[in-house]
mmCIF file of C-alpha atoms in Angstrom:
data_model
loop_
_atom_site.group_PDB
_atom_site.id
_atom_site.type_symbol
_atom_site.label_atom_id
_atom_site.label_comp_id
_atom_site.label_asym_id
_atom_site.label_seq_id
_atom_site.Cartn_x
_atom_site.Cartn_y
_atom_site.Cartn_z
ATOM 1 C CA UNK A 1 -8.669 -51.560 -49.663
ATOM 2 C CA UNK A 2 -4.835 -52.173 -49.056
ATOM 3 C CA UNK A 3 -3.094 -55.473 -49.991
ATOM 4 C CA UNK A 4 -3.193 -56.948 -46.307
ATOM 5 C CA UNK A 5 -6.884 -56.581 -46.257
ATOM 6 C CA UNK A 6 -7.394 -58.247 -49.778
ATOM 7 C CA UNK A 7 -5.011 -61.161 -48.583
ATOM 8 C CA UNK A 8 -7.284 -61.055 -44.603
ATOM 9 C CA UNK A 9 -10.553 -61.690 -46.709
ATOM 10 C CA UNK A 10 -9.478 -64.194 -48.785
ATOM 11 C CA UNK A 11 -8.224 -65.971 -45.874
ATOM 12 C CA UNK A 12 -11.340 -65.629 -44.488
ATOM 13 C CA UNK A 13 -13.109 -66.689 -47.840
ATOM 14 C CA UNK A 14 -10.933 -69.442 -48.027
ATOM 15 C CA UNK A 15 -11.938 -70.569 -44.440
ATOM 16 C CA UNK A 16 -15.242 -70.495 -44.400
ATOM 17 C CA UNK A 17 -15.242 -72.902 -47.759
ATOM 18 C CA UNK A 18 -13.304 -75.563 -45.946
ATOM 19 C CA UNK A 19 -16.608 -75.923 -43.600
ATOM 20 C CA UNK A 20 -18.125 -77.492 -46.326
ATOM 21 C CA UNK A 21 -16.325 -80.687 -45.118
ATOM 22 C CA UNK A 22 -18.567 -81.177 -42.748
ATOM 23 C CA UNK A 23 -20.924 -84.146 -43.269
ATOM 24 C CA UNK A 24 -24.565 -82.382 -44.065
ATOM 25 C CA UNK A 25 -22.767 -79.061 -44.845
ATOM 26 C CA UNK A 26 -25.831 -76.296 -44.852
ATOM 27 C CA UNK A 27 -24.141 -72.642 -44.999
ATOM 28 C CA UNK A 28 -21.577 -71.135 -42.930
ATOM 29 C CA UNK A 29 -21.542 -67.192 -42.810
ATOM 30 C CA UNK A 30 -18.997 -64.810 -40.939
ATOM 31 C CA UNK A 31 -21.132 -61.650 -39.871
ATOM 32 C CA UNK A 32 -20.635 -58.433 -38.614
ATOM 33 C CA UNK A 33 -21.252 -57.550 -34.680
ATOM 34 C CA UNK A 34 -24.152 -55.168 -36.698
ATOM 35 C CA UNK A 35 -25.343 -57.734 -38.864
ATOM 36 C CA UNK A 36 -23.086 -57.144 -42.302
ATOM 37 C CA UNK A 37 -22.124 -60.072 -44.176
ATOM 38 C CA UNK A 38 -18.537 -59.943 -44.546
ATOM 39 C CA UNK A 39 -18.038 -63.938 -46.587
ATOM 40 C CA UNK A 40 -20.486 -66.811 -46.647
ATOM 41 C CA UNK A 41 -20.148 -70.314 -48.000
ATOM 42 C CA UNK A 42 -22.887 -72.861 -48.821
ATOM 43 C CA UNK A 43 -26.752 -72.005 -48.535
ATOM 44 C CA UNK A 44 -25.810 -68.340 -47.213
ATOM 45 C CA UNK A 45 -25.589 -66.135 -49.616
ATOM 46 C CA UNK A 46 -26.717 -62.392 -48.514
ATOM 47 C CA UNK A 47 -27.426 -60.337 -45.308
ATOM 48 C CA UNK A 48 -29.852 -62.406 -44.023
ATOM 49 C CA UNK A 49 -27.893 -64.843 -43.025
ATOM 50 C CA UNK A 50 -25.446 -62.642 -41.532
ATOM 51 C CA UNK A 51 -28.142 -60.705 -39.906
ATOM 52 C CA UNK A 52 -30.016 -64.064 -38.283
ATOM 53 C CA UNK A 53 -26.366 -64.627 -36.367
ATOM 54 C CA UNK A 54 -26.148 -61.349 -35.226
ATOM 55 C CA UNK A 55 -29.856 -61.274 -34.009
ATOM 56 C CA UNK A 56 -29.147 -64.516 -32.323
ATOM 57 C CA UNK A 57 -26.011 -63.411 -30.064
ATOM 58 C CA UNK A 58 -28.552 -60.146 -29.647
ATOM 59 C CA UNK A 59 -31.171 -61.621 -28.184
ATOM 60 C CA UNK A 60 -29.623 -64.662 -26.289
ATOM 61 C CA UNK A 61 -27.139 -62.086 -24.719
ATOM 62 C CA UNK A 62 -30.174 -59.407 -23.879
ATOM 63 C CA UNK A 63 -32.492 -62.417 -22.395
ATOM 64 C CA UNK A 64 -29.217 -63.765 -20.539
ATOM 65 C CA UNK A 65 -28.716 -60.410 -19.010
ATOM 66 C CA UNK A 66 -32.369 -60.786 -17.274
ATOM 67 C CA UNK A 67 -30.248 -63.548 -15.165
ATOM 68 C CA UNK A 68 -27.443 -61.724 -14.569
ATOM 69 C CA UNK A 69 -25.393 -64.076 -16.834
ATOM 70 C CA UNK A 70 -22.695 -63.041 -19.298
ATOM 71 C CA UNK A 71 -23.523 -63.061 -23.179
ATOM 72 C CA UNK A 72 -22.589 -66.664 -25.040
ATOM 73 C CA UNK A 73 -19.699 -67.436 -26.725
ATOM 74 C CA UNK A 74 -21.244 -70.352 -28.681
ATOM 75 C CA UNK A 75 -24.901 -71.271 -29.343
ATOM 76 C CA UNK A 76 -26.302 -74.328 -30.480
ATOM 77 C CA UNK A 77 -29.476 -74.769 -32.267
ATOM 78 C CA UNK A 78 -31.447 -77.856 -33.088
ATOM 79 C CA UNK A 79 -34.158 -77.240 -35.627
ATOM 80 C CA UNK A 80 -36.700 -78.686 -36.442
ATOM 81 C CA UNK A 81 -36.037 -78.828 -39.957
ATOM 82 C CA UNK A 82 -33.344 -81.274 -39.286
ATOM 83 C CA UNK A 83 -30.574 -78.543 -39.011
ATOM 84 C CA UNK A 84 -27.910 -77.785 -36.505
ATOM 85 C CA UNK A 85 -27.056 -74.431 -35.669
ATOM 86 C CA UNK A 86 -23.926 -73.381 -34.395
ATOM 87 C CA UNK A 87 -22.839 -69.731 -33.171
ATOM 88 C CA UNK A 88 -19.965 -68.511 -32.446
ATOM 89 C CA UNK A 89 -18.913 -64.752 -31.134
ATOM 90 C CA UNK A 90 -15.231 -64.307 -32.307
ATOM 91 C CA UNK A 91 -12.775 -61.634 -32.069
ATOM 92 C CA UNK A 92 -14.150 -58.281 -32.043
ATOM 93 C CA UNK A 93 -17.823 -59.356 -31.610
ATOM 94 C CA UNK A 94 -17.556 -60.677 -35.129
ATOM 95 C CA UNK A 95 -20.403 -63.877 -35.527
ATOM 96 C CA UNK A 96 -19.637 -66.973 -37.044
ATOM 97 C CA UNK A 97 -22.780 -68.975 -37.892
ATOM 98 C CA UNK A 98 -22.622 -73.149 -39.441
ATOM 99 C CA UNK A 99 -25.607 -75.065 -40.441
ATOM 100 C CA UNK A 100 -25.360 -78.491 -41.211
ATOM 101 C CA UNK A 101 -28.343 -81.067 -41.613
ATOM 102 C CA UNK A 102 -26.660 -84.474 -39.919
ATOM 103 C CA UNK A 103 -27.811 -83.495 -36.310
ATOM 104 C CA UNK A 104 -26.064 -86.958 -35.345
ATOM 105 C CA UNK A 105 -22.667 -85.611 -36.067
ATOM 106 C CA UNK A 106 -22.839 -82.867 -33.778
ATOM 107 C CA UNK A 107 -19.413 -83.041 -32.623
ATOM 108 C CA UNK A 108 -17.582 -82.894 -35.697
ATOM 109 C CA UNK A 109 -19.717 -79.846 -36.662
ATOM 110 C CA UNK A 110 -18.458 -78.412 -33.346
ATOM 111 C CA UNK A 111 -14.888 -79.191 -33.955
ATOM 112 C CA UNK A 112 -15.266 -77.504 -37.157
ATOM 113 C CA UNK A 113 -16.782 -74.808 -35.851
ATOM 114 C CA UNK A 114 -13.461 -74.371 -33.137
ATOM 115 C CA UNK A 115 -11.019 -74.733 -35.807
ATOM 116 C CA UNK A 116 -12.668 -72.358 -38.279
ATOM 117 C CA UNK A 117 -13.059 -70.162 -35.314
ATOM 118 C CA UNK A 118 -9.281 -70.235 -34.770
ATOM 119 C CA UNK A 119 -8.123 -69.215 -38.114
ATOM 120 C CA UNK A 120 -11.136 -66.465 -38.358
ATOM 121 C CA UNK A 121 -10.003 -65.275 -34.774
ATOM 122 C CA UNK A 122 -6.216 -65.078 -36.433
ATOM 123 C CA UNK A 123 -7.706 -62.980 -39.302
ATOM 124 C CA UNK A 124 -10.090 -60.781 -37.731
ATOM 125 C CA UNK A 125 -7.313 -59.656 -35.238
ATOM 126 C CA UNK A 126 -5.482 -58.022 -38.413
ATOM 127 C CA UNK A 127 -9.132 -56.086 -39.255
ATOM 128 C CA UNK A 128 -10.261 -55.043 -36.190
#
């Protein structure tokens, strides 16, 4: 792996663990278009995690298509475990996912989602 890709996912490292700012931080978890976990912060620690945000953009975009409606670009979740669930679909199809478990603060969990997106978009553009 060359020196500019160490310093891109490090970056993105780096990024993801500032989410944890977020009142009721859960996870946050930067996935693959295929699923692949490429860093995760918080509760998300594996594939799985990386595979349920991929799966999500999947489906929502497939059942979209039905209507004749263009995939999402960000999907929010409530759960009823008390999360929120935010999606994102960043630069090159990557998937950003962030849980957090104070549903009443959904806006600053967006806005952190939007400026996590922004640096991740910034980085990705130097992998893809």
């Amino acid at each position: 792996m060359s020196a500019m890709n160490k310093t891109t996912l490090l970056f993105i490292r780096k990024a993801l663990e500032q989410c944890n700012t977020c009142p009721g931080f859960y996870g946050a978890v930067l996935s693959s278009p295929d699923g692949l976990v490429l860093s995760s912060s918080g509760q998300f620690d594996g594939d799985e995690s990386a595979a349920c945000a991929s799966g999500l953009v999947i489906q929502t975009t497939s059942s979209l298509n039905q209507l004749a409606a263009e995939g999402p670009t960000e999907i929010l979740i409530w759960g009823a475990d008390n999360k929120i669930w935010n999606v994102t679909v960043l630069t090159g199809d990557y998937i950003l996912l962030i849980a957090a478990t104070e549903v009443k603060n959904i806006d600053i969990l967006r806005r952190m989602m939007h400026r996590t997106a922004d640096m991740l978009n910034q980085a990705l553009k130097l992998l893809v």
